[in-house]
Coordinates of C-alpha atoms in Angstrom, one line a residue:
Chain A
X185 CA -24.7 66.4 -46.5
X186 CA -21.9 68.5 -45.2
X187 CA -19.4 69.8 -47.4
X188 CA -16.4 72.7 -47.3
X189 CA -15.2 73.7 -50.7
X190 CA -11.9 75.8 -51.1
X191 CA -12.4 77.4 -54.7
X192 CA -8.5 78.6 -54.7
X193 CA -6.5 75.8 -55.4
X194 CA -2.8 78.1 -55.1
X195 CA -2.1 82.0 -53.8
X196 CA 0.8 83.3 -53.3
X197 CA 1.4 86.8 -51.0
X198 CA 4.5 88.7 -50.5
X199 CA 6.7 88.2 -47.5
X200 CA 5.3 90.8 -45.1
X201 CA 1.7 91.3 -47.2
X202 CA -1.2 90.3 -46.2
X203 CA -3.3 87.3 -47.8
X204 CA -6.9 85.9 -47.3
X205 CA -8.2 82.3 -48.0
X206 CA -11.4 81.7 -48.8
X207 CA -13.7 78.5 -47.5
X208 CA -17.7 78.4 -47.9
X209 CA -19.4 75.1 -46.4
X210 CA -22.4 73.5 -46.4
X211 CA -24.7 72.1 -43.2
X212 CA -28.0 71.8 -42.0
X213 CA -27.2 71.9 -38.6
X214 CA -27.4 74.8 -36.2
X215 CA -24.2 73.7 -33.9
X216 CA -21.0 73.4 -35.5
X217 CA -17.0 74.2 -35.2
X218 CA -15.5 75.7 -38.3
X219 CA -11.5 74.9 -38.3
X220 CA -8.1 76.3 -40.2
X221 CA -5.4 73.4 -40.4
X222 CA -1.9 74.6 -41.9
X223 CA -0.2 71.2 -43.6
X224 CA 3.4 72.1 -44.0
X225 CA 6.0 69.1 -45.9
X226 CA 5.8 67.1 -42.8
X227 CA 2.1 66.6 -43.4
X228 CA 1.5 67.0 -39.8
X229 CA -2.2 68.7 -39.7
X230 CA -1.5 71.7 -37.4
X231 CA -4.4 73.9 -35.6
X232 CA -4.4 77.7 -36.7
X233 CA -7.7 78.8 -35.6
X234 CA -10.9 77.4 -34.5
X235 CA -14.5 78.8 -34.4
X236 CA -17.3 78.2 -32.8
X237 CA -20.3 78.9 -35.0
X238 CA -22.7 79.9 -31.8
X239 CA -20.1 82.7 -31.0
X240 CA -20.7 86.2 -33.5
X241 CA -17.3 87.2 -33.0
X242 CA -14.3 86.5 -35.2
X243 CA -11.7 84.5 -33.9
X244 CA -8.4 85.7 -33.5
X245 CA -4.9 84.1 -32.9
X246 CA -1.6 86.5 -33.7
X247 CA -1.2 87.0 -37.3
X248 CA -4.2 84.8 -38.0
X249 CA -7.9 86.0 -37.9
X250 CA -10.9 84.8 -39.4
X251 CA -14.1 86.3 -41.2
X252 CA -17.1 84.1 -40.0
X253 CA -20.6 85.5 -42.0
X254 CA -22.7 82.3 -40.9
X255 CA -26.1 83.4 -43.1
X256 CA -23.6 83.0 -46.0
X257 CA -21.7 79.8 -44.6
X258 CA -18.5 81.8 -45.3
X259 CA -15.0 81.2 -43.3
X260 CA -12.4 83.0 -44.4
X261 CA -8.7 82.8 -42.8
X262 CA -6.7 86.4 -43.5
X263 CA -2.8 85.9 -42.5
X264 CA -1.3 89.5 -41.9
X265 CA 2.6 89.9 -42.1
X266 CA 3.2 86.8 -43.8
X267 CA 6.0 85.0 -43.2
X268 CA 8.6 82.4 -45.0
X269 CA 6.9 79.8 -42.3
X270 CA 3.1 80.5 -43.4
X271 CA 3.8 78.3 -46.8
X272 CA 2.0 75.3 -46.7
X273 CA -1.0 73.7 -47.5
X274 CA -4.3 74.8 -45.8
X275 CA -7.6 73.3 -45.0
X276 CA -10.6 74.5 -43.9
X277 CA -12.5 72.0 -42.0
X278 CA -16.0 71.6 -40.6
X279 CA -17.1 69.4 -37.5
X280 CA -20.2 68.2 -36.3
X281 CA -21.8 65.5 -34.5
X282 CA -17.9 64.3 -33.8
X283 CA -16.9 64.3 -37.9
X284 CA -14.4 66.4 -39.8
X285 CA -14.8 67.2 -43.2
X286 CA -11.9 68.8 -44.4
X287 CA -12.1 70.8 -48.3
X288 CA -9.6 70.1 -50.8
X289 CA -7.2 72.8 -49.5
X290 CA -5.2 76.0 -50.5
X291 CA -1.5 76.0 -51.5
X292 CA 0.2 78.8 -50.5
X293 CA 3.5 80.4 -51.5
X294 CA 5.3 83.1 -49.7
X295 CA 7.6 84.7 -51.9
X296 CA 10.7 86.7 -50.4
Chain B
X180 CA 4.2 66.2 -24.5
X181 CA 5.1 63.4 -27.0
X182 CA 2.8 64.0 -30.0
X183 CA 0.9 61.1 -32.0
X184 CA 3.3 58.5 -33.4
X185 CA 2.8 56.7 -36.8
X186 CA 4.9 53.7 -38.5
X187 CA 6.1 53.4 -41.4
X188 CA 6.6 56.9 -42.5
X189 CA 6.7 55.7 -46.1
X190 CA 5.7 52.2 -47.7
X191 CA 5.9 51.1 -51.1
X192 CA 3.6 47.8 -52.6
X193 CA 2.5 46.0 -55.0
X194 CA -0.9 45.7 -55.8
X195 CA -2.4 43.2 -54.5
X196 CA -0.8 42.8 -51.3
X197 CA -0.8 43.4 -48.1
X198 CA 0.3 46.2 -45.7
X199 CA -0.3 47.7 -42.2
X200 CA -0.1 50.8 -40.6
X201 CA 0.5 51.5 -36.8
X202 CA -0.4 54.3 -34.7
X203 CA 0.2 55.4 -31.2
X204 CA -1.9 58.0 -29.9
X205 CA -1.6 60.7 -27.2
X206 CA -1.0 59.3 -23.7
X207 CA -4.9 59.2 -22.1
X208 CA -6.8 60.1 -25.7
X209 CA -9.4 57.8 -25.2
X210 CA -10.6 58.5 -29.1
X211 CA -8.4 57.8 -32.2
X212 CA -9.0 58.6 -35.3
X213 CA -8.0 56.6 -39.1
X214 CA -8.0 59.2 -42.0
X215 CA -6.9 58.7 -46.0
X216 CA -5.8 62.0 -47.5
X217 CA -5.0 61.4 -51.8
X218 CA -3.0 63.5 -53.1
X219 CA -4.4 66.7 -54.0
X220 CA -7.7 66.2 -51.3
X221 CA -8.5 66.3 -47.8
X222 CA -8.4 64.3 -44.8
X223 CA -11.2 62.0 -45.1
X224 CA -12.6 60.0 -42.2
X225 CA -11.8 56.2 -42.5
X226 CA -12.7 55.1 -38.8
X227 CA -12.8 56.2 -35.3
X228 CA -12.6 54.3 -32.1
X229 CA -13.5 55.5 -28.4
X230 CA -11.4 53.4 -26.0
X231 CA -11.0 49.7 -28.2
X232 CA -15.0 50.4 -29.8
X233 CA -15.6 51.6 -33.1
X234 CA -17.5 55.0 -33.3
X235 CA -17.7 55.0 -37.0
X236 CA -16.8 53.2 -39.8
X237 CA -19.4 54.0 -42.3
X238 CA -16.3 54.8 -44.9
X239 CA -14.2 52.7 -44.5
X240 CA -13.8 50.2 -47.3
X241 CA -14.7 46.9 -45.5
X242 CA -13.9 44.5 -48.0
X243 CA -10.6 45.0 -48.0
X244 CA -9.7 47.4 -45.4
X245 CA -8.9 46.2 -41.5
X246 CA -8.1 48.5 -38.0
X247 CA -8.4 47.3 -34.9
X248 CA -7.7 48.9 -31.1
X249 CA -7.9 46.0 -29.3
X250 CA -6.0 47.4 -25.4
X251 CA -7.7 50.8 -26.8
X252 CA -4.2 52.5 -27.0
X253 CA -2.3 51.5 -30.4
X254 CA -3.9 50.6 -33.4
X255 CA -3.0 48.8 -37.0
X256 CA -4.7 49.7 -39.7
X257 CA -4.5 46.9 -42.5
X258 CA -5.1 46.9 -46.2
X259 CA -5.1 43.1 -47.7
X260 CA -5.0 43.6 -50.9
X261 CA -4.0 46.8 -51.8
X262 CA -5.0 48.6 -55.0
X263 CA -3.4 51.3 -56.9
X264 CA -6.3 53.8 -55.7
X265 CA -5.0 53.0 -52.4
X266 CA -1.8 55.3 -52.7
X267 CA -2.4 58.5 -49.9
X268 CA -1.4 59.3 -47.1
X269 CA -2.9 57.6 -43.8
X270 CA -3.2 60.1 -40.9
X271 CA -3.8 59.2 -37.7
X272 CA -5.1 61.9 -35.0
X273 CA -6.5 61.2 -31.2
X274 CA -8.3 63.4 -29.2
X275 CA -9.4 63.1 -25.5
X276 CA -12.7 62.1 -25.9
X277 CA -15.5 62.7 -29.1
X278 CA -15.1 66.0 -30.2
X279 CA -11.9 68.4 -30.9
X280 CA -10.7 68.3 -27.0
X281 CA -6.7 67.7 -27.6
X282 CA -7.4 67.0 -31.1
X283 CA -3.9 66.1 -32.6
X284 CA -2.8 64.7 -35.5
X285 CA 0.4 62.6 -36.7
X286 CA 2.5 63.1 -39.4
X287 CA 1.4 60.2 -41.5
X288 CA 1.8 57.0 -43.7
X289 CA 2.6 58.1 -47.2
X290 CA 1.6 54.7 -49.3
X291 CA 2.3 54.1 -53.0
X292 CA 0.9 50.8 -54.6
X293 CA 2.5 49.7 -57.9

């Protein structure tokens, strides 16, 4: 069974600071996507990175990078110069054969 | 590019009856996806449809949950009857075909039963 556990319920970073959120997952399968979704209020499910597990290098987008150790089924998002608009709720999220599983999420504060 | 469109934004029942969700996906997403997210959990996969077919509904609660696609663009989700475990939100996403091609999600049903 495929599952994506998020052991840090809440973190909190200060304004400007950096901050990484940890994700491990579980799979037997050799082709997979690994996913970071940022759930603001709105509870719109919003795209912040996306990896492919075939590639070996990290995927980067702005402020958002990730640290993708696949022997260790590790996925971990690191947000540089946080910002008021990085507080939210965030999932990490694993697809295969056309399924998302999504973990149980991370709350995160920004504090000024 | 109008995102995916859900209706209600908030509904509040009583147990044991009935309610239904709607959802309009992206213009030309041929696949559409149901989710439940409780409180405090992920998204979890309810059912998906490619075109008016189901893909998968191996958790969906059949005895008492409902969605259809029938022209295989909109499509109601129904609950008859509800059940307190019932309150989450309902997320609907489409994508342009199976897989994470255009994958975009609405902004959700929130439903409380009482």
């Amino acid at each position: 069974a495929q599952t994506v556990t998020q052991s840090q319920p809440e973190m909190s970073v200060q304004e400007a600071e950096t901050v990484t959120l940890s994700c491990t997952y579980d799979t037997s399968e050799s082709d997979y996507y690994l996913f970071w979704y940022k759930q603001p209020p709105s509870r719109q499910m919003i795209l912040v990175i996306r990896q492919e597990a075939y590639k070996q290098q990290n995927a980067t987008e702005n402020r958002f990078s990730v640290n993708f150790q696949k022997a260790a089924k590790s996925f971990s998002l690191k947000i540089s110069d946080s910002q008021l608009g990085d507080a939210a709720m965030y999932f990490c999220a694993y697809r295969a054969l056309n399924q998302f599983y999504f973990g149980t999420g991370t709350s995160l504060t920004v504090i000024p | 590019e109008a995102g995916v469109a859900q209706s209600p934004r908030y509904k509040i029942i009583e147990k044991r009856q009935s309610v239904a969700f709607w959802c309009n996906p992206i213009s030309g997403h041929a696949t559409l996806y149901w989710y439940q997210q409780i409180l405090g959990q992920g998204p979890k996969l309810l059912i998906q449809f490619q075109n008016n077919g189901v893909v998968d509904d191996s958790q969906l609660p059949k005895d008492r949950f409902s969605a259809e696609r029938l022209k295989g663009v909109d499509s109601t989700l129904k609950i008859q009857p509800a059940k307190l475990e019932d309150s989450a939100v309902y997320l609907c996403a489409s994508s342009l075909g199976p897989g994470e091609h255009g994958y975009t999600f609405g902004s959700g049903t929130r439903l409380t039963v009482v």
